[in-house]
Each structure stands twice: as C-alpha cells, then as structure tokens.
Coordinates of C-alpha atoms in Angstrom, one line a residue:
M20 CA -8.6 15.1 -11.2
S21 CA -10.7 13.3 -13.8
D22 CA -8.5 14.8 -16.6
L23 CA -5.4 13.6 -14.7
K24 CA -6.8 10.1 -14.3
S25 CA -7.7 10.0 -18.0
K26 CA -4.2 11.0 -18.9
F27 CA -2.8 8.4 -16.5
L28 CA -4.9 5.7 -18.1
E29 CA -3.8 6.8 -21.6
V30 CA -0.2 6.3 -20.5
Y31 CA -1.1 2.8 -19.2
N32 CA -2.2 1.9 -22.7
V33 CA 1.1 3.2 -24.2
L34 CA 3.2 1.2 -21.7
K35 CA 1.1 -1.9 -22.2
S36 CA 1.5 -1.8 -26.0
E37 CA 5.3 -1.3 -25.6
L38 CA 5.5 -4.3 -23.2
L39 CA 3.4 -6.5 -25.6
H40 CA 5.9 -5.7 -28.3
D41 CA 9.1 -5.9 -26.2
P42 CA 11.8 -6.9 -28.6
A43 CA 13.5 -9.0 -25.9
F44 CA 10.8 -11.7 -26.3
D45 CA 9.3 -13.2 -29.5
F46 CA 5.6 -13.2 -28.6
T47 CA 3.2 -15.6 -30.2
D48 CA -0.4 -14.5 -30.6
N49 CA -1.4 -16.7 -27.7
S50 CA 1.2 -15.4 -25.3
R51 CA 0.6 -11.8 -26.2
Q52 CA -3.2 -12.2 -25.6
W53 CA -2.5 -13.9 -22.3
V54 CA -0.3 -11.0 -21.1
D55 CA -2.7 -8.4 -22.5
R56 CA -5.6 -10.0 -20.5
M57 CA -3.4 -10.5 -17.4
L58 CA -2.4 -6.9 -17.3
D59 CA -5.9 -5.5 -17.8
Y60 CA -7.1 -7.8 -15.0
N61 CA -4.4 -7.0 -12.5
V62 CA -2.9 -3.5 -13.1
P63 CA -5.4 -0.7 -13.8
G64 CA -8.1 -1.5 -11.2
G65 CA -8.7 0.3 -7.9
K66 CA -8.3 4.0 -7.1
L67 CA -4.7 4.3 -8.5
N68 CA -3.8 6.7 -5.7
R69 CA -0.2 5.5 -5.4
G70 CA 0.5 6.1 -9.1
L71 CA -1.4 9.4 -9.3
S72 CA 0.5 10.7 -6.3
V73 CA 3.7 10.7 -8.3
I74 CA 2.3 13.3 -10.7
D75 CA 0.8 15.4 -7.9
S76 CA 4.0 15.3 -5.9
Y77 CA 6.2 16.2 -8.8
E78 CA 4.1 19.1 -9.8
L79 CA 4.1 20.5 -6.2
L80 CA 7.9 20.0 -6.0
K81 CA 8.5 21.7 -9.3
G82 CA 6.2 24.6 -8.4
E83 CA 4.8 25.0 -11.9
E84 CA 2.8 23.2 -14.5
L85 CA 4.4 20.2 -16.0
T86 CA 5.3 19.8 -19.6
D87 CA 3.7 17.0 -21.6
E88 CA 7.0 15.0 -21.4
E89 CA 7.2 15.5 -17.6
V90 CA 3.6 14.4 -17.2
F91 CA 4.3 11.2 -19.3
L92 CA 7.4 10.4 -17.3
A93 CA 5.7 11.0 -13.9
C94 CA 2.8 8.8 -15.2
A95 CA 5.2 6.1 -16.2
L96 CA 6.8 6.0 -12.7
G97 CA 3.3 6.0 -11.2
W98 CA 2.4 3.0 -13.3
C99 CA 5.6 1.2 -12.1
I100 CA 4.2 1.5 -8.6
E101 CA 0.8 0.2 -9.7
W102 CA 2.6 -2.7 -11.5
L103 CA 4.4 -3.4 -8.2
Q104 CA 1.1 -3.3 -6.3
A105 CA -0.4 -5.7 -8.9
Y106 CA 2.5 -8.1 -8.3
F107 CA 2.1 -8.0 -4.6
L108 CA -1.7 -8.7 -4.9
V109 CA -1.1 -11.6 -7.2
L110 CA 1.3 -13.1 -4.6
D111 CA -1.4 -12.4 -1.9
D112 CA -3.9 -14.3 -4.0
I113 CA -1.6 -17.3 -4.2
M114 CA -0.9 -17.2 -0.4
D115 CA -4.6 -16.8 0.3
N116 CA -5.7 -19.6 -2.1
S117 CA -7.9 -17.0 -3.9
L118 CA -6.8 -17.9 -7.4
H119 CA -9.1 -17.7 -10.4
A120 CA -9.8 -21.3 -11.5
E121 CA -8.8 -20.6 -15.1
V122 CA -5.4 -19.2 -14.0
G123 CA -4.4 -21.5 -11.2
L124 CA -0.8 -21.5 -10.3
I125 CA 0.1 -19.9 -13.6
A126 CA -0.5 -16.8 -11.4
A127 CA 3.0 -17.4 -9.9
N128 CA 4.6 -16.8 -13.3
D129 CA 2.2 -13.9 -14.0
G130 CA 3.5 -12.3 -10.8
I131 CA 7.1 -12.7 -12.0
V132 CA 6.2 -11.2 -15.4
L133 CA 4.5 -8.2 -13.6
R134 CA 7.6 -7.7 -11.5
N135 CA 9.9 -7.9 -14.5
H136 CA 7.9 -5.3 -16.4
I137 CA 9.0 -2.6 -14.0
P138 CA 12.7 -2.6 -15.1
R139 CA 11.6 -2.9 -18.7
I140 CA 9.5 0.4 -18.3
L141 CA 12.4 2.1 -16.5
K142 CA 15.0 1.0 -19.1
K143 CA 12.9 2.3 -22.0
H144 CA 11.9 5.7 -20.5
F145 CA 14.6 6.5 -17.9
K146 CA 17.9 5.0 -19.0
G147 CA 19.3 8.3 -20.1
K148 CA 18.3 10.1 -17.0
P149 CA 20.9 11.0 -14.3
Y150 CA 18.7 9.4 -11.7
Y151 CA 18.1 6.1 -13.5
V152 CA 20.3 4.0 -11.2
E153 CA 18.7 5.5 -8.2
L154 CA 15.3 4.6 -9.5
L155 CA 16.3 1.0 -9.9
D156 CA 17.8 0.9 -6.4
L157 CA 14.7 2.5 -5.0
F158 CA 12.3 0.0 -6.5
N159 CA 14.5 -2.9 -5.5
E160 CA 14.8 -1.7 -1.9
V161 CA 11.2 -1.0 -1.4
E162 CA 10.2 -4.4 -2.9
F163 CA 12.6 -6.0 -0.4
Q164 CA 11.1 -4.0 2.5
T165 CA 7.6 -4.9 1.5
A166 CA 8.4 -8.6 1.2
C167 CA 10.0 -8.6 4.6
G168 CA 6.9 -6.8 6.1
Q169 CA 4.7 -9.5 4.5
M170 CA 6.9 -12.2 6.0
I171 CA 6.5 -10.7 9.5
D172 CA 2.8 -10.5 9.0
L173 CA 2.6 -14.1 7.9
I174 CA 4.8 -15.7 10.5
T175 CA 2.8 -14.1 13.3
T176 CA -0.3 -16.1 12.3
I177 CA 1.3 -19.6 11.8
E178 CA -0.9 -22.4 13.2
G179 CA 0.4 -23.8 16.5
E180 CA 2.3 -20.6 17.3
K181 CA -0.6 -18.2 17.7
D182 CA -0.3 -16.2 20.9
L183 CA -2.0 -12.9 21.5
A184 CA 0.6 -12.1 24.2
K185 CA 3.1 -11.6 21.3
Y186 CA 1.0 -8.9 19.8
S187 CA 2.1 -5.3 20.6
I188 CA 2.0 -1.8 19.2
P189 CA 5.7 -2.0 18.2
L190 CA 5.0 -5.3 16.3
H191 CA 1.9 -3.8 14.6
H192 CA 3.9 -0.7 13.6
R193 CA 6.8 -2.8 12.3
I194 CA 4.5 -4.9 10.1
V195 CA 2.6 -2.0 8.6
Q196 CA 5.8 0.1 8.2
Y197 CA 7.4 -2.5 6.0
K198 CA 4.3 -4.1 4.5
T199 CA 2.6 -1.0 3.4
A200 CA 4.1 2.4 4.3
Y201 CA 7.3 2.2 2.2
Y202 CA 5.6 1.3 -1.1
S203 CA 2.3 3.2 -0.6
F204 CA 3.6 6.4 0.9
Y205 CA 7.3 6.8 0.6
L206 CA 7.8 5.3 -2.9
P207 CA 5.5 7.8 -4.8
V208 CA 7.2 10.8 -3.2
A209 CA 10.7 9.3 -3.6
C210 CA 10.0 8.9 -7.3
A211 CA 8.9 12.6 -7.5
L212 CA 12.0 13.7 -5.6
L213 CA 14.3 11.9 -8.0
M214 CA 12.6 13.4 -11.0
A215 CA 13.0 16.8 -9.3
G216 CA 16.8 16.2 -9.1
E217 CA 16.9 15.6 -5.4
D218 CA 19.2 13.3 -3.5
L219 CA 17.1 10.8 -1.4
E220 CA 19.9 10.5 1.1
K221 CA 19.2 14.1 2.1
H222 CA 15.5 13.4 2.6
T223 CA 15.4 10.8 5.4
D224 CA 13.2 13.2 7.3
V225 CA 10.6 13.0 4.5
K226 CA 10.8 9.2 4.5
N227 CA 10.3 9.1 8.3
I228 CA 7.2 11.4 8.1
L229 CA 5.7 9.4 5.2
V230 CA 6.3 6.1 7.1
E231 CA 4.6 7.6 10.2
M232 CA 1.7 8.7 7.9
G233 CA 1.5 5.2 6.5
T234 CA 1.4 3.7 10.0
Y235 CA -1.5 6.1 10.9
F236 CA -3.3 5.1 7.6
Q237 CA -2.8 1.4 8.3
V238 CA -4.6 1.6 11.6
Q239 CA -7.5 2.4 9.4
A240 CA -6.7 0.2 6.5
S241 CA -4.9 -3.2 6.3
F242 CA -4.3 -4.4 2.8
T243 CA -5.4 -7.9 1.6
A244 CA -5.8 -9.4 -1.8
R245 CA -7.9 -7.3 -4.1
I246 CA -9.5 -5.2 -1.4
V247 CA -8.7 -2.8 1.4
V248 CA -9.8 -4.2 4.8
D249 CA -10.2 -1.5 7.4
D250 CA -8.9 -2.1 10.9
Y251 CA -11.1 0.6 12.5
L252 CA -13.7 1.1 9.7
D253 CA -14.1 -2.7 9.3
C254 CA -15.3 -2.9 12.9
F255 CA -17.1 0.3 13.4
G256 CA -17.9 1.6 9.9
H257 CA -21.2 0.8 8.2
P258 CA -20.8 -1.6 5.2
D259 CA -23.0 0.7 3.0
V260 CA -20.5 3.5 3.6
I261 CA -17.2 1.6 3.4
G262 CA -18.3 -1.0 0.8
K263 CA -16.2 -3.8 2.2
I264 CA -16.0 -6.3 5.0
G265 CA -12.7 -7.2 6.6
T266 CA -11.5 -10.5 8.1
D267 CA -8.7 -9.4 10.4
I268 CA -10.4 -11.1 13.4
E269 CA -10.9 -14.5 11.6
D270 CA -7.3 -14.3 10.2
Y271 CA -5.7 -13.7 13.6
K272 CA -4.1 -10.5 12.3
C273 CA -2.0 -8.3 14.6
S274 CA -4.4 -5.4 14.2
W275 CA -4.3 -2.2 16.1
L276 CA -7.7 -3.0 17.5
V277 CA -6.8 -6.3 19.1
V278 CA -3.5 -4.9 20.5
K279 CA -5.4 -2.0 22.1
A280 CA -8.1 -4.4 23.3
M281 CA -5.5 -6.6 25.1
E282 CA -4.0 -3.5 26.7
L283 CA -7.4 -2.3 28.0
A284 CA -9.2 -5.5 28.7
N285 CA -9.8 -7.0 32.2
E286 CA -8.9 -10.6 32.9
E287 CA -12.2 -12.0 31.8
Q288 CA -12.2 -10.1 28.5
K289 CA -8.6 -11.2 27.9
K290 CA -9.5 -14.8 28.5
S291 CA -12.4 -14.5 26.0
L292 CA -10.1 -13.0 23.4
Y293 CA -7.5 -15.8 23.8
E294 CA -10.3 -18.3 23.2
I295 CA -12.2 -16.8 20.3
Y296 CA -9.8 -14.4 18.4
G297 CA -8.8 -16.0 15.1
K298 CA -11.8 -18.4 14.8
D299 CA -13.7 -18.3 11.5
D300 CA -17.1 -18.4 13.3
P301 CA -19.6 -15.5 13.0
A302 CA -20.5 -15.9 16.7
C303 CA -16.9 -15.6 17.8
V304 CA -16.3 -12.6 15.5
A305 CA -19.4 -10.9 16.9
K306 CA -18.2 -11.5 20.5
V307 CA -14.8 -10.0 19.7
K308 CA -16.5 -6.9 18.2
E309 CA -18.7 -6.7 21.3
I310 CA -15.6 -6.6 23.5
Y311 CA -14.2 -3.9 21.2
N312 CA -17.4 -1.8 21.7
T313 CA -17.4 -2.4 25.5
L314 CA -13.8 -1.1 25.7
N315 CA -14.8 2.0 23.6
L316 CA -12.1 1.4 21.0
Q317 CA -13.9 3.9 18.8
G318 CA -13.1 6.6 21.3
V319 CA -9.6 5.3 21.8
F320 CA -9.1 5.5 18.0
E321 CA -10.5 9.0 17.8
E322 CA -8.0 10.2 20.4
Y323 CA -5.1 8.4 18.6
E324 CA -6.2 10.0 15.3
S325 CA -6.3 13.5 16.8
K326 CA -2.8 13.1 18.4
S327 CA -1.3 11.5 15.3
Y328 CA -2.6 14.3 13.1
E329 CA -1.3 17.0 15.4
K330 CA 2.1 15.3 15.6
L331 CA 2.3 14.9 11.8
I332 CA 1.3 18.5 11.1
N333 CA 3.9 19.9 13.5
T334 CA 6.6 17.8 12.0
I335 CA 5.6 18.7 8.4
E336 CA 5.5 22.4 9.2
A337 CA 9.0 22.2 10.7
H338 CA 10.4 21.1 7.3
P339 CA 12.4 23.9 5.7
S340 CA 11.0 23.4 2.2
K341 CA 7.5 24.8 1.5
A342 CA 7.3 22.6 -1.6
V343 CA 8.0 19.5 0.4
Q344 CA 5.5 20.7 3.0
A345 CA 2.9 20.9 0.3
V346 CA 3.6 17.4 -0.9
L347 CA 3.3 16.0 2.7
K348 CA 0.2 18.0 3.5
S349 CA -1.4 16.8 0.3
F350 CA -0.8 13.2 1.3
L351 CA -2.1 13.8 4.8
G352 CA -5.2 15.6 3.5
K353 CA -6.1 12.5 1.5
I354 CA -6.1 10.1 4.5
Y355 CA -7.1 12.2 7.5
K356 CA -10.6 11.3 8.8
R357 CA -11.3 9.3 5.6
Q358 CA -14.5 7.3 5.5
K359 CA -13.6 4.9 2.7

C-alpha cells in the first residue's frame, strides 16, 4: 500500500507540472507560483482513499497486475477525484467562513481553477480513449449530484426555518446519498469500470450498492471543510482515538443521531432537543449528548451497523461477476467497524 501511495504521489507531481505549463494559458512567474502553492495546499492532503480506490478497483476488475501505463492512467483518474474533492472543500471553506486570511475570497477563483483542471487532465491523457466522453459525462453528473446534495444540506439549516420535525431518515439518506456517496463511493468504481471497457448503464446495480454503502459510511462520517466529522464516533468515540471533534449538534445538522433521538425520545426529551439542538453552547451540546446516551443510541447504531452489513454482503454476493464482488467487498472492508 505504501508503494502504491508513493506511486500515486509521483503521478500528482507529473500532473501538477503539466498543469503549471498548460499551453492554454501564458503563466507569469507570480501566477504559476500561486497555483503551485494552491495545489499543494488543497489537493494532496488527507488519506487519498478516493483516488487510490480507482487503482485498487481497476486491478481487481482486470484480474491481473496492471502495466505501468495502466497504473499511470488509473492514478490520473484517481487524482481527478481528489481534485474534485479539493474543489468541494474550498467551496465549503467559503460557505463556512473558514478562509485563510492571506487568500480571502480569492479562494472562489481557486475553486474554479481546481474544477477546470479536471477536464484539462482528462483531455491530455484520455482524449484518444473510447470512454473519454463517458468520463466527461460521469464527472459532470457526479459534480451536479454533489452540489445538489450540498444544497439540500444547507437549506435544512437556514435560520428562521429550523424545525427538527422536518428531519427524518429519508431526508438524512437523501442528503448523504447526493452530498457524499456518489463522489466518494460510486465515482472511483465507475472510473475503474470505464477503464475496464464496461458500460455504466449496465451497472446500475453496482451504483445502488455503492450508494447504500456510502449512506452506511455517512452515518459514521459527515464531511465538513478540511476534516471528517463523525456522526456516531463524534459523539461516542474518544478524541484520542478518532483525532477530531465534530460540530453536527451546534450546526443543526440533519444527522442520523438526532433523527433517531427524535424517533425514540419521550415528550420531555423531545422538548429539550427542540430547545437546545443547534445552539453553539457547550452546556447545550453536553445536554444533547446526554439525551443520546440515555436513549442508548450506541446500541441502536450497533444494531443498524450489523443489519446494514448483512444486507450489503447478501446483495454483493448475489452479483454475477466475481471481479465486481471483489471490488465491492474491498470497499466494504475499508469502512465496516472503522474506528477513524
């Protein structure tokens, strides 16, 4: 895995160099240095799981070791997903007012540059491929779906319209399906399927499984700017283990925990949640977590996790292709009972 990550990072440097010398724009030294620093700051951080999954998935689908060219191309597609992730996170920073002072609202243009790098990479390395148009369509569609998921998430927390009664499991699933599952779970596998010569229209079952997997994952993890905030682990995990503290309660997010709490709470507990959920006050946050503990949401989650895993495994094992099964099981193995 460390060798694969090293190779992946090597490809990042190649792609970055190409973009910094793109003949479509006459760079000055100043503008080239800006983009260079901007890319290094935004793109290669984190675990890079989305990008690396393209290579893993393609190798499993092919059923044999990849050639150097195939590894490079799979890495390039993986980096396109990481570029997309960077673009989303820059927009998150703008919406959250979490911008670096030196950058300010220049970040808006940085985001546009990041987004436009994706078709530049695809054009340079995939234009002659039979699946080139499908790749462009795929990235455009997934970006649209993710933006719409972000919209649903944002409009549920508008001041003056906050109402816990609106929050439900279908709404939570809808938000996470579009905001996270398509680009984090489906997109890497879809890229690998296209590289393997597959028709995505014939793999809607794979898409559905991956979206379901992404929904299960998102009960554990809700993405915010720069960090992963865990729905379940945020509340019940120890900070020394998970290494991050979430703010879903303060931000009035439609999390799985609050939806389940509203389902299970008595009238007094519901009244408290209506009064204190969404307040940026440590005492209110502590009270919400106390209600979660009283309702044994940890036990409820563990039951949900077990049933989700069983359902996913049964669906995966019903798939006719052993190679596709291997890809899907690989994804599930990375997220099931994860601690961080």
